[in-house]
PDB file of C-alpha atoms in Angstrom:
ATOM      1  CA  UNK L   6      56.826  88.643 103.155  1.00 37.00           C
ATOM      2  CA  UNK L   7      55.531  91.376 104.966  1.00 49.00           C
ATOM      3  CA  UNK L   8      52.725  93.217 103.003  1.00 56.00           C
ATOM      4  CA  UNK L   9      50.817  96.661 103.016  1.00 62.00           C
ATOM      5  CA  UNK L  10      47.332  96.819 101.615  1.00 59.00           C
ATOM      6  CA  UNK L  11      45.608  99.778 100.956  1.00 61.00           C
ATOM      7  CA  UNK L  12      41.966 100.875 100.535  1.00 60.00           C
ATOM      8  CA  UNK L  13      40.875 103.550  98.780  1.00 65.00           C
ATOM      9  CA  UNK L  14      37.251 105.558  99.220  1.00 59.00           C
ATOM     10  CA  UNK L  15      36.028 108.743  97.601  1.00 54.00           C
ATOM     11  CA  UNK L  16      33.282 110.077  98.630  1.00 44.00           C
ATOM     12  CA  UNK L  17      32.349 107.462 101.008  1.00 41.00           C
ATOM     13  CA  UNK L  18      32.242 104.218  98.415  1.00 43.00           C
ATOM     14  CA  UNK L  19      35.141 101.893  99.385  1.00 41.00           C
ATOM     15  CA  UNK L  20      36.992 100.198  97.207  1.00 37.00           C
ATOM     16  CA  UNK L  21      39.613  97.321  98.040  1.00 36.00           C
ATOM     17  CA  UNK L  22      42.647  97.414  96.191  1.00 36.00           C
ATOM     18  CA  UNK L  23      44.770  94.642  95.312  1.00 32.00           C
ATOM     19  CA  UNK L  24      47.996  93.701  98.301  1.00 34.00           C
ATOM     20  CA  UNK L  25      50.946  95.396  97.896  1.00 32.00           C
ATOM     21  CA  UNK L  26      54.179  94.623  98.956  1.00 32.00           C
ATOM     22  CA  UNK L  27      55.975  97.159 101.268  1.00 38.00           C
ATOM     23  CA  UNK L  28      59.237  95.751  99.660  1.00 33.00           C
ATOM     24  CA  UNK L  29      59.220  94.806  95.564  1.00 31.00           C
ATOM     25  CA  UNK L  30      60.086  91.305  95.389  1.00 32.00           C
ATOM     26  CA  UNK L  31      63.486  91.153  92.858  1.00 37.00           C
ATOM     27  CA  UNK L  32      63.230  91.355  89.414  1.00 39.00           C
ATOM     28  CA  UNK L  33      65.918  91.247  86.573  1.00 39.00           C
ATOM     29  CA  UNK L  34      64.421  91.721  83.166  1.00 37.00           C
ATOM     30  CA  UNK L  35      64.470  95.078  82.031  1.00 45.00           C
ATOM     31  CA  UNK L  36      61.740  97.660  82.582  1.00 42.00           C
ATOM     32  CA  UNK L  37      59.570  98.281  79.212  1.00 45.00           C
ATOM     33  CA  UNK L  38      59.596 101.874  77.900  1.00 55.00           C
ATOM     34  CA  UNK L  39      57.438 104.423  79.421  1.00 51.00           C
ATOM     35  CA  UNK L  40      54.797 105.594  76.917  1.00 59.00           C
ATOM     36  CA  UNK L  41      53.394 108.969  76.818  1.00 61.00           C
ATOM     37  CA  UNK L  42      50.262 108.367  77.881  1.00 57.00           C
ATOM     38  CA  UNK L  43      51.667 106.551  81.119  1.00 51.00           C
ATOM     39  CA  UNK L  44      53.562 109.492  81.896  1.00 52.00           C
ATOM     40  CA  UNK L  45      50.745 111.748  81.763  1.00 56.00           C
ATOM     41  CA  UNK L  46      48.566 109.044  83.596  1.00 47.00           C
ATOM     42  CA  UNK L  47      51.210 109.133  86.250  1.00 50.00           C
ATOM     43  CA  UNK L  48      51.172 113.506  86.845  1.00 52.00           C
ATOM     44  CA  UNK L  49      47.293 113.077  87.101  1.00 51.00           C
ATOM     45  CA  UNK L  50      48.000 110.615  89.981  1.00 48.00           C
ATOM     46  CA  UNK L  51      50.376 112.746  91.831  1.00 57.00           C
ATOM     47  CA  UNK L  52      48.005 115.657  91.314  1.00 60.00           C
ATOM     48  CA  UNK L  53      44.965 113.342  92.561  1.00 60.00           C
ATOM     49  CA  UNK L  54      47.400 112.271  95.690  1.00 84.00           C
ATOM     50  CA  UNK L  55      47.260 116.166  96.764  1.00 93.00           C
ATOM     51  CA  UNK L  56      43.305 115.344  97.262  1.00 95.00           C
ATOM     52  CA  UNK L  57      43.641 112.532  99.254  1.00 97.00           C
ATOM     53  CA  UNK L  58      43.730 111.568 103.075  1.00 98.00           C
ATOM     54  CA  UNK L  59      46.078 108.901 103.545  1.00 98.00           C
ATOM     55  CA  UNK L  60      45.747 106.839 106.881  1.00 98.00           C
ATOM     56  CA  UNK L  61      47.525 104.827 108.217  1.00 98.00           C
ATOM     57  CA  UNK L  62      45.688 101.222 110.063  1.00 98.00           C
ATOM     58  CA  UNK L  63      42.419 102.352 112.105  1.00 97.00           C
ATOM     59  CA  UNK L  64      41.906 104.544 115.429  1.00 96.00           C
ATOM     60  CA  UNK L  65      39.495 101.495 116.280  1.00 96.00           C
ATOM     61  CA  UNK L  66      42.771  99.363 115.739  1.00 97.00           C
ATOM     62  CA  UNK L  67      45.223 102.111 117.812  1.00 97.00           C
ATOM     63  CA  UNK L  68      42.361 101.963 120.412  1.00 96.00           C
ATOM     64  CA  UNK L  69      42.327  98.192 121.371  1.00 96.00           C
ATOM     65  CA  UNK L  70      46.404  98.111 121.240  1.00 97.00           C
ATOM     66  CA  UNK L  71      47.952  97.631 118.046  1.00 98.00           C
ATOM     67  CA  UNK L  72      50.528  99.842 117.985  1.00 98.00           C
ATOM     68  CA  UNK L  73      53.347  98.030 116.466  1.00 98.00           C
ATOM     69  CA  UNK L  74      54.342 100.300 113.346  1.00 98.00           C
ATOM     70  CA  UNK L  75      52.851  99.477 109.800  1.00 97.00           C
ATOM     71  CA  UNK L  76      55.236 101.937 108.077  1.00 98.00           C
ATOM     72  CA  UNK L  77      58.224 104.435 108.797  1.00 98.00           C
ATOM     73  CA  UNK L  78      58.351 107.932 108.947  1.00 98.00           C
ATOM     74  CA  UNK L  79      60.308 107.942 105.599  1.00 98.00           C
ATOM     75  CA  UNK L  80      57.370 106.469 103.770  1.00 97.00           C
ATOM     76  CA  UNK L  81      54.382 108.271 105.464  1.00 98.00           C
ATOM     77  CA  UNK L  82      56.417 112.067 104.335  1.00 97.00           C
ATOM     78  CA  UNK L  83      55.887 110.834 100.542  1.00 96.00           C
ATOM     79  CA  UNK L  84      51.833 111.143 101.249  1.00 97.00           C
ATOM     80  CA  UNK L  85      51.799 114.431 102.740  1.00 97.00           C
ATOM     81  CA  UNK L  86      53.287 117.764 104.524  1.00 98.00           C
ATOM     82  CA  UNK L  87      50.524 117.854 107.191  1.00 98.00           C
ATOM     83  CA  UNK L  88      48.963 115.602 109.661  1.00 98.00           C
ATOM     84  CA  UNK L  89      48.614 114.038 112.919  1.00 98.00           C
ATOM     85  CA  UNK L  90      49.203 109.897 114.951  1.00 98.00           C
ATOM     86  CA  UNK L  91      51.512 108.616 116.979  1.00 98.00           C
ATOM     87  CA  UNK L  92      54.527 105.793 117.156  1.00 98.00           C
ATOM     88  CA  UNK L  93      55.325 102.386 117.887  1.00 98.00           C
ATOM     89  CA  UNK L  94      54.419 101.858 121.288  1.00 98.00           C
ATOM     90  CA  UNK L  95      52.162 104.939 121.261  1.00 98.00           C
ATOM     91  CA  UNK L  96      55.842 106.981 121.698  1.00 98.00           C
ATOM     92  CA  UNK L  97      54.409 110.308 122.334  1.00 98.00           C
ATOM     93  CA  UNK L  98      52.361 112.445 119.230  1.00 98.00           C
ATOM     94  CA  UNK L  99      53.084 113.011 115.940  1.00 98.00           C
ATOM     95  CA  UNK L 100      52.471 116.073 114.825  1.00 98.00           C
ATOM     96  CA  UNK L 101      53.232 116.390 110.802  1.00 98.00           C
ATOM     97  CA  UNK L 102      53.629 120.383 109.881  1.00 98.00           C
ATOM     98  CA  UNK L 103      55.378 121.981 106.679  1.00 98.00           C
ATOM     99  CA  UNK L 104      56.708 118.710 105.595  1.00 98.00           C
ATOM    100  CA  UNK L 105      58.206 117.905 108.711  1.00 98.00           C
ATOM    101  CA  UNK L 106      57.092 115.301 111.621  1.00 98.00           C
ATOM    102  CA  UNK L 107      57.560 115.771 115.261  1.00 98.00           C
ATOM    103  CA  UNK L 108      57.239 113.599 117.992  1.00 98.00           C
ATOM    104  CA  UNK L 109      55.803 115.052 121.428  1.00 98.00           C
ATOM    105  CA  UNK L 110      57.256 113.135 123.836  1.00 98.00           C
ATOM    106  CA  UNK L 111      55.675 111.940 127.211  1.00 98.00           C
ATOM    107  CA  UNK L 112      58.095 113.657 129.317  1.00 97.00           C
ATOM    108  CA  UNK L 113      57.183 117.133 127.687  1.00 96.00           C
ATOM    109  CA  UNK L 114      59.709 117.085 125.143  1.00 97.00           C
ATOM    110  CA  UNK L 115      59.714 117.431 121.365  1.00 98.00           C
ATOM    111  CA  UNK L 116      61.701 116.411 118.567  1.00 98.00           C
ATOM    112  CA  UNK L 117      62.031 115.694 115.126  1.00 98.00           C
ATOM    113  CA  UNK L 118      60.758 112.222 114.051  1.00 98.00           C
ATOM    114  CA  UNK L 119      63.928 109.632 113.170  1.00 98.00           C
ATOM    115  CA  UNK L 120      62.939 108.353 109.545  1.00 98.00           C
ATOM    116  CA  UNK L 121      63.662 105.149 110.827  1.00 98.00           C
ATOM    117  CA  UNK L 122      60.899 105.005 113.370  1.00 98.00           C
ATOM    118  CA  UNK L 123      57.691 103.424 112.488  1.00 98.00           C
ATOM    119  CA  UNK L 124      54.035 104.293 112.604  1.00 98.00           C
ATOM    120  CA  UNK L 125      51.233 102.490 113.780  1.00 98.00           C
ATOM    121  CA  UNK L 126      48.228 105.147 113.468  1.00 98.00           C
ATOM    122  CA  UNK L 127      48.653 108.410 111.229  1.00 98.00           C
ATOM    123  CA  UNK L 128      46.521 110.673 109.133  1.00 98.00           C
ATOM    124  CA  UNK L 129      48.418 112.978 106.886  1.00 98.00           C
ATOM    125  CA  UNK L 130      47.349 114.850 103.126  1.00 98.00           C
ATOM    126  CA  UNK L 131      49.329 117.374 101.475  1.00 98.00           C
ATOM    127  CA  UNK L 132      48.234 120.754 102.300  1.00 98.00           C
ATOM    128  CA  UNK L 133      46.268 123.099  99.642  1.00 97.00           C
ATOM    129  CA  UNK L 134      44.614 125.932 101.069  1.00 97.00           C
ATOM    130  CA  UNK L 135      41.042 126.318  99.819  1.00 97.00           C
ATOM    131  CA  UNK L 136      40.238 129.129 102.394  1.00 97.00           C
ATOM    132  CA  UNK L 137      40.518 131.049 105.548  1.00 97.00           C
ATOM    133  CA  UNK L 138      38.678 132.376 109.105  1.00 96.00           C
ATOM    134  CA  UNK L 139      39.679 134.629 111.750  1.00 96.00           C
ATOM    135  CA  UNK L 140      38.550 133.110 115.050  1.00 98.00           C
ATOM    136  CA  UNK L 141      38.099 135.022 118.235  1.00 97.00           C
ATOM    137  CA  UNK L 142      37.116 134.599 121.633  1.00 98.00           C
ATOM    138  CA  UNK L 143      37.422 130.982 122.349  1.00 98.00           C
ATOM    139  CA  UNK L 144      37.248 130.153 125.719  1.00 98.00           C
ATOM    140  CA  UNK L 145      37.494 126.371 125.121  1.00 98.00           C
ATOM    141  CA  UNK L 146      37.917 123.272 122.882  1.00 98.00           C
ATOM    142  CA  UNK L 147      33.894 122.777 122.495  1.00 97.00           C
ATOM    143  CA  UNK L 148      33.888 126.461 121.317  1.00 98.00           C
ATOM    144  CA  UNK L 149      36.405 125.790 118.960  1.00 98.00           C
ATOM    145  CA  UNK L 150      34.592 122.628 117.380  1.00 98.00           C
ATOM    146  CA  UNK L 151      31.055 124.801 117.015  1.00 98.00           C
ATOM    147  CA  UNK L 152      32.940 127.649 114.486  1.00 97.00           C
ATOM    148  CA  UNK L 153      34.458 124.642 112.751  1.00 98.00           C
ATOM    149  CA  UNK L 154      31.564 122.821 112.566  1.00 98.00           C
ATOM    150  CA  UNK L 155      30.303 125.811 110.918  1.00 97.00           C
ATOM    151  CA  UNK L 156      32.755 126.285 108.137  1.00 97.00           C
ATOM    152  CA  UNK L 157      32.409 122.275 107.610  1.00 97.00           C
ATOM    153  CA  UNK L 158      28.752 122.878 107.177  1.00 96.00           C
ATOM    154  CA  UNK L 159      29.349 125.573 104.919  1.00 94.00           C
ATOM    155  CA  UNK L 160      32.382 123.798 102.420  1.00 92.00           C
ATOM    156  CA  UNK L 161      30.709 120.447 102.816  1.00 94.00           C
ATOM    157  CA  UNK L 162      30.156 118.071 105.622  1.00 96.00           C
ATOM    158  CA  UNK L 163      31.005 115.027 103.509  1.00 97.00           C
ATOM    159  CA  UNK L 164      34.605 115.877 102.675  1.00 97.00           C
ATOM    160  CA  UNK L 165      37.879 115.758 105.072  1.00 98.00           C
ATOM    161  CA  UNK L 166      39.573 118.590 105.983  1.00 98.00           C
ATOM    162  CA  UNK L 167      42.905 119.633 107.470  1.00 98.00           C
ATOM    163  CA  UNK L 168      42.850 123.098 109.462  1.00 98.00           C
ATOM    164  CA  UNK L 169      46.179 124.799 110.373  1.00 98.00           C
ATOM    165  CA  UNK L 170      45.562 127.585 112.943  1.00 98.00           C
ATOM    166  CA  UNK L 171      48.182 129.678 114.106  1.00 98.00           C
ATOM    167  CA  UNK L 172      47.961 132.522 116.691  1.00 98.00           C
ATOM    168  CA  UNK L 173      48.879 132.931 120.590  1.00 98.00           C
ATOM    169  CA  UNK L 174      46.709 130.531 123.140  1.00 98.00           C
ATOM    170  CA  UNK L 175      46.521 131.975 126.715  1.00 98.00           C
ATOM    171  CA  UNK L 176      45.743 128.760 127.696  1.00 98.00           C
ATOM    172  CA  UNK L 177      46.966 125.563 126.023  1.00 98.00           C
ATOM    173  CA  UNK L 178      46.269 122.118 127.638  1.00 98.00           C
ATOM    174  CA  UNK L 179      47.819 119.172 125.658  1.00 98.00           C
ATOM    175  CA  UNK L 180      48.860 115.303 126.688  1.00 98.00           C
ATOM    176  CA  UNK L 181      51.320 113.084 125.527  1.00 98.00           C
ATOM    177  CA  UNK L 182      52.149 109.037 126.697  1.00 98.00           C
ATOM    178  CA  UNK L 183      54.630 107.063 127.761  1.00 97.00           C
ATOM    179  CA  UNK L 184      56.033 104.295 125.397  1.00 98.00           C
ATOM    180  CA  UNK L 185      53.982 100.946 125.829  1.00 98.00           C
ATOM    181  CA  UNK L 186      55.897  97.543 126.275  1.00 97.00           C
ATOM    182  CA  UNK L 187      54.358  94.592 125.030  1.00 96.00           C
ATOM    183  CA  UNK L 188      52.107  92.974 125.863  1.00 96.00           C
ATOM    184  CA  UNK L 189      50.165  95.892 125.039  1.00 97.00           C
ATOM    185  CA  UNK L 190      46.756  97.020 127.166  1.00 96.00           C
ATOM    186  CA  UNK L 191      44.094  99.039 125.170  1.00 96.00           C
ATOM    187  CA  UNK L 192      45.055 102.768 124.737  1.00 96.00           C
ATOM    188  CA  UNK L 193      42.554 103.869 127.508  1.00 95.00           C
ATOM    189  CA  UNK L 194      43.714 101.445 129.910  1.00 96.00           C
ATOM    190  CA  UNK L 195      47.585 102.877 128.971  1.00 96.00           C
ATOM    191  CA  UNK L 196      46.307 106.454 129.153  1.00 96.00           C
ATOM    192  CA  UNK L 197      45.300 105.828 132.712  1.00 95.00           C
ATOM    193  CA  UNK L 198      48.740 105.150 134.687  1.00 96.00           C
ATOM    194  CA  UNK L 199      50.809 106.540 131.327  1.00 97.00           C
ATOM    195  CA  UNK L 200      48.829 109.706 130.365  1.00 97.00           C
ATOM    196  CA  UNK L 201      51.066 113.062 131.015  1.00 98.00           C
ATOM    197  CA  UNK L 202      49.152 116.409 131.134  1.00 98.00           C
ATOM    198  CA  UNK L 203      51.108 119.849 130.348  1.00 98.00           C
ATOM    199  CA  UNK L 204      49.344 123.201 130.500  1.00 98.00           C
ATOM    200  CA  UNK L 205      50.828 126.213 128.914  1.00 98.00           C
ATOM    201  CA  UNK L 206      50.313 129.858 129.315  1.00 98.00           C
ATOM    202  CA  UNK L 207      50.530 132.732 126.521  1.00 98.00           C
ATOM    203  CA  UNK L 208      52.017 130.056 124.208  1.00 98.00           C
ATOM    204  CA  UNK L 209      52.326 130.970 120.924  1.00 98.00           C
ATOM    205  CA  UNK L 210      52.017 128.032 117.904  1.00 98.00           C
ATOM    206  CA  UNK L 211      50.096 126.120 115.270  1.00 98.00           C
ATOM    207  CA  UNK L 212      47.032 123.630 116.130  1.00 98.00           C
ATOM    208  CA  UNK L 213      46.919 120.892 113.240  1.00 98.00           C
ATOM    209  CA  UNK L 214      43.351 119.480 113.104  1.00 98.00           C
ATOM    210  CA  UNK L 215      41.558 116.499 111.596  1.00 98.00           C
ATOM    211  CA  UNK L 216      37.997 116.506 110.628  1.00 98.00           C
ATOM    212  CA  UNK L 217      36.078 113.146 109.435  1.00 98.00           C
ATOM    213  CA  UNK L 218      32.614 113.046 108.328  1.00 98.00           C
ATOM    214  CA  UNK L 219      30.408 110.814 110.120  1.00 96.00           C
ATOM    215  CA  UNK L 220      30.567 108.133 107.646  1.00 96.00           C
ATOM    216  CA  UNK L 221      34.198 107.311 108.993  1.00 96.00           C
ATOM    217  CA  UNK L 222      32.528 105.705 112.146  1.00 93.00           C
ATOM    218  CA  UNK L 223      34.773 102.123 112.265  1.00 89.00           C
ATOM    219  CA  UNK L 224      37.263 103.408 110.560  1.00 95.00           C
ATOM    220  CA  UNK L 225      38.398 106.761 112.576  1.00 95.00           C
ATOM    221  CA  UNK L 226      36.738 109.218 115.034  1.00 93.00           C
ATOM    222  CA  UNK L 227      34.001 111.186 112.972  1.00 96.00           C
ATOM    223  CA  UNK L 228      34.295 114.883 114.067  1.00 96.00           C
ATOM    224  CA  UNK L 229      37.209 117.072 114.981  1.00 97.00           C
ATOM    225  CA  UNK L 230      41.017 115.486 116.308  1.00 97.00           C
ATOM    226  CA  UNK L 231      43.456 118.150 117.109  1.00 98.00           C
ATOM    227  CA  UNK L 232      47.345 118.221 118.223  1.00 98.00           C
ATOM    228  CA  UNK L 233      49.107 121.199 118.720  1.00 98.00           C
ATOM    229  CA  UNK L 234      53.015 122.442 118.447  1.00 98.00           C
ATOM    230  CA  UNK L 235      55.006 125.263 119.803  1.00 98.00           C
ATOM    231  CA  UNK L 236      56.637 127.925 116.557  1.00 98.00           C
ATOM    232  CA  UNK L 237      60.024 126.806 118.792  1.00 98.00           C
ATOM    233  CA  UNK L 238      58.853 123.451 118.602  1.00 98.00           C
ATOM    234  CA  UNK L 239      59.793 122.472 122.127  1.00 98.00           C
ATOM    235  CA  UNK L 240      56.178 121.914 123.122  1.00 98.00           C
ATOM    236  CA  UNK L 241      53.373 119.983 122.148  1.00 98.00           C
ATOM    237  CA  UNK L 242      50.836 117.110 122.157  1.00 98.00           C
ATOM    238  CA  UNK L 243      47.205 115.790 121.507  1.00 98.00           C
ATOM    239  CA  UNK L 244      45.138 119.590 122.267  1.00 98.00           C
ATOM    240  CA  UNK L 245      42.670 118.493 124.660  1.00 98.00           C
ATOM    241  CA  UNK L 246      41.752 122.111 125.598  1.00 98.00           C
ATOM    242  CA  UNK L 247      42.850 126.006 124.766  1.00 98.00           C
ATOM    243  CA  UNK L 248      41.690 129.420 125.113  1.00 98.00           C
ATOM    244  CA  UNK L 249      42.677 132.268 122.985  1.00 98.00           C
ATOM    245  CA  UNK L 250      41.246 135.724 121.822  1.00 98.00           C
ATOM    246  CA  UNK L 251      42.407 135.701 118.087  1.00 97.00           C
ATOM    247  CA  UNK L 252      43.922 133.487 115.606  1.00 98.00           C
ATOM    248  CA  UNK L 253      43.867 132.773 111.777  1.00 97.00           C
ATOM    249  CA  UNK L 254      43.006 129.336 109.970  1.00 98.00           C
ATOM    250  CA  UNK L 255      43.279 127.916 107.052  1.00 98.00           C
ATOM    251  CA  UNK L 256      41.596 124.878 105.718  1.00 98.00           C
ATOM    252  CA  UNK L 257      41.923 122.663 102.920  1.00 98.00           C
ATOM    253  CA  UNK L 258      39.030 120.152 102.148  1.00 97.00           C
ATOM    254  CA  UNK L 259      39.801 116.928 100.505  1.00 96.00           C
ATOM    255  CA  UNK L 260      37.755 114.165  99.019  1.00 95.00           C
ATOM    256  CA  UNK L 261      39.443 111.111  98.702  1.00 96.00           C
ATOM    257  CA  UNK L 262      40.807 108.468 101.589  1.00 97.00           C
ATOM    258  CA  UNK L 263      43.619 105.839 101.249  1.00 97.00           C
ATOM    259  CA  UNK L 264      43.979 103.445 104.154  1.00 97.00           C
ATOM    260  CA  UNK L 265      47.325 101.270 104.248  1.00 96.00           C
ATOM    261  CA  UNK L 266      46.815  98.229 106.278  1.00 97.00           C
ATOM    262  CA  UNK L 267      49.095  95.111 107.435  1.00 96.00           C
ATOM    263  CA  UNK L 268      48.532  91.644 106.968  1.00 95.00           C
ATOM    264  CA  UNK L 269      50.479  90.909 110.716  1.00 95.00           C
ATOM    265  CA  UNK L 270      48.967  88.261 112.161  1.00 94.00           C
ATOM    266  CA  UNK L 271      48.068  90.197 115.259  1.00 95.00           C
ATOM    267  CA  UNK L 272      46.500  92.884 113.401  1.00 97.00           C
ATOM    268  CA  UNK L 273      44.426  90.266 111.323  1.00 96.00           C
ATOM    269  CA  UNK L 274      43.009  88.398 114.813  1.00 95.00           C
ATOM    270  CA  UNK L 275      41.549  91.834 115.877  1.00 96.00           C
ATOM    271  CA  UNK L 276      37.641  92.264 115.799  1.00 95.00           C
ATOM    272  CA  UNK L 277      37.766  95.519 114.260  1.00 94.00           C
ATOM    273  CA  UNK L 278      34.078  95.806 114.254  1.00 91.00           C
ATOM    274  CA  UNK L 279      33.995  96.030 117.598  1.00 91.00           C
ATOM    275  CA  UNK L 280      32.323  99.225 119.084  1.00 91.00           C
ATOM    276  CA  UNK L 281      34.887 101.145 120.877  1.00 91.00           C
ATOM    277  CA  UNK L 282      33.356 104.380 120.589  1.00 89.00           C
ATOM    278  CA  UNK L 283      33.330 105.024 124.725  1.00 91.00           C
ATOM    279  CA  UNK L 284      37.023 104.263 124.988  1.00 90.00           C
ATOM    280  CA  UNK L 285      37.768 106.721 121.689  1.00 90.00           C
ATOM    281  CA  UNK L 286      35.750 109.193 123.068  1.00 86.00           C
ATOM    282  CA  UNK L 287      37.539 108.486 126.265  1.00 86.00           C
ATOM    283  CA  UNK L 288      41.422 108.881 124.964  1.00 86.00           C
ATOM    284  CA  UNK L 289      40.019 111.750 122.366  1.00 87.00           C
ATOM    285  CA  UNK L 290      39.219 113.817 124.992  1.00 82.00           C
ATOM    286  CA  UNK L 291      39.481 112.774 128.874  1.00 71.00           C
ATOM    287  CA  UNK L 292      36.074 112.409 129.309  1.00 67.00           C
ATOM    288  CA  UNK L 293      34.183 109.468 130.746  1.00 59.00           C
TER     289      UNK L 293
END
């Protein structure tokens, strides 16, 4: 049977769970009465699941060409409302916003996510604002990462956090990808023949961005990821550049991780230790 595991960290100590089955094996005998106290312990973990980052598999992973899906759509909405990954196949970018995921296509177009279709690579929490900035005058992405980097500093370097800025970009320069057939090349190697670049002007939307402390090293990026949608949501992709004058952000900081694994056999072979930070930085942002 086909099994999930996840990993849990808080505060950067990891601690392996148990394997658990994506699908319940049968079982007749009837379920033993739900005490109180298991009740209660079950709101505390739905509360606690508000403060937690769930990810899905590894960018290392997504990076040397895993990207048959772990999980569906269906499953990944139960662990949050906001986020940001891609498909099976690397079928265009997933941007997760109010509950709802969209898929940026790599021919330009966007639509809703099928619950049906399946995720190899995701990040996703449920959204709780903890606080707010007005930005203004960014000319580019690197701008963008230095005020960020400044409210991180400020709330706590250590934790995640989710931003969701809204406003209208005179410039917005995002990417999307054409769905891989196996056998599958390494997501920079796909990127170079399959990469498509739109640039939009006066657009108006939301960018949904990702930052991991630098403890995450080998198991994401550490630093800022950021995907962007249209308010008509025709339009969208991985943000790999923008300029705007104004636009409001909110942030919500969270400080606990779940990672949900596979035990595929593929996935298993794959030397996840292996340093892939040139091609990550590569597919992050373009640059050599």
């Amino acid at each position: 049977m086909k099994k999930i595991i996840t990993v849990l960290l808080s505060a950067a100590m990891i601690t392996p769970l148990a394997a658990c089955s994506a699908q319940q094996s049968g079982n007749n005998s009837e379920a033993p009465e739900t005490t109180a106290a298991q009740t209660e312990t079950k709101k505390e973990q739905t509360e606690n699941d508000r403060e937690t980052i769930y990810q899905v598999a590894l960018l290392q992973s997504l990076t040397q060409g895993y990207y048959d899906g772990i999980i569906k759509v269906s499953e990944l909405k139960k662990h949050g409302d906001i986020g940001i990954g891609t498909f099976e196949g690397v079928n265009g970018e997933m941007i997760v916003l109010d509950g709802k995921v969209y898929q940026a296509l790599g021919d330009g177009k966007v639509q809703e996510a099928d619950d049906n279709e399946t995720v190899p690579f995701s990040n996703v929490t449920f959204f709780d604002k903890d606080g707010s900035l007005e930005l203004s005058d960014i000319n580019d992405v690197n701008a963008l990462k230095e005020k960020l980097n400044a409210m991180v500093e400020e709330n706590g370097k250590n934790l995640f956090c989710f931003v969701k800025m809204s406003g209208t970009f005179e410039k917005m320069n995002v990417r999307s990808e054409i769905k891989q057939e196996k056998p599958y090349k390494t997501l920079d190697k796909a990127l170079e023949t399959d990469q498509r670049e739109f640039n939009y002007d006066n657009i108006t939307g939301t960018v949904v961005a990702l930052y991991c402390p630098d403890y995450m090293n080998g198991l994401n990026t550490p630093g800022w990821h950021f995907h962007f949608i249209s308010d008509d949501k025709t339009k969208g992709g991985h943000l790999l550049d923008l300029k705007f004058s104004k636009a409001a952000a909110e942030y919500d900081a969270t400080p606990e991780f779940e990672m949900c694994l596979t035990d595929n056999g593929d996935f298993q072979k794959m030397e996840l230790s292996k340093d892939v930070s040139d091609a990550i930085k590569k597919v992050e942002t373009n640059e050599e």
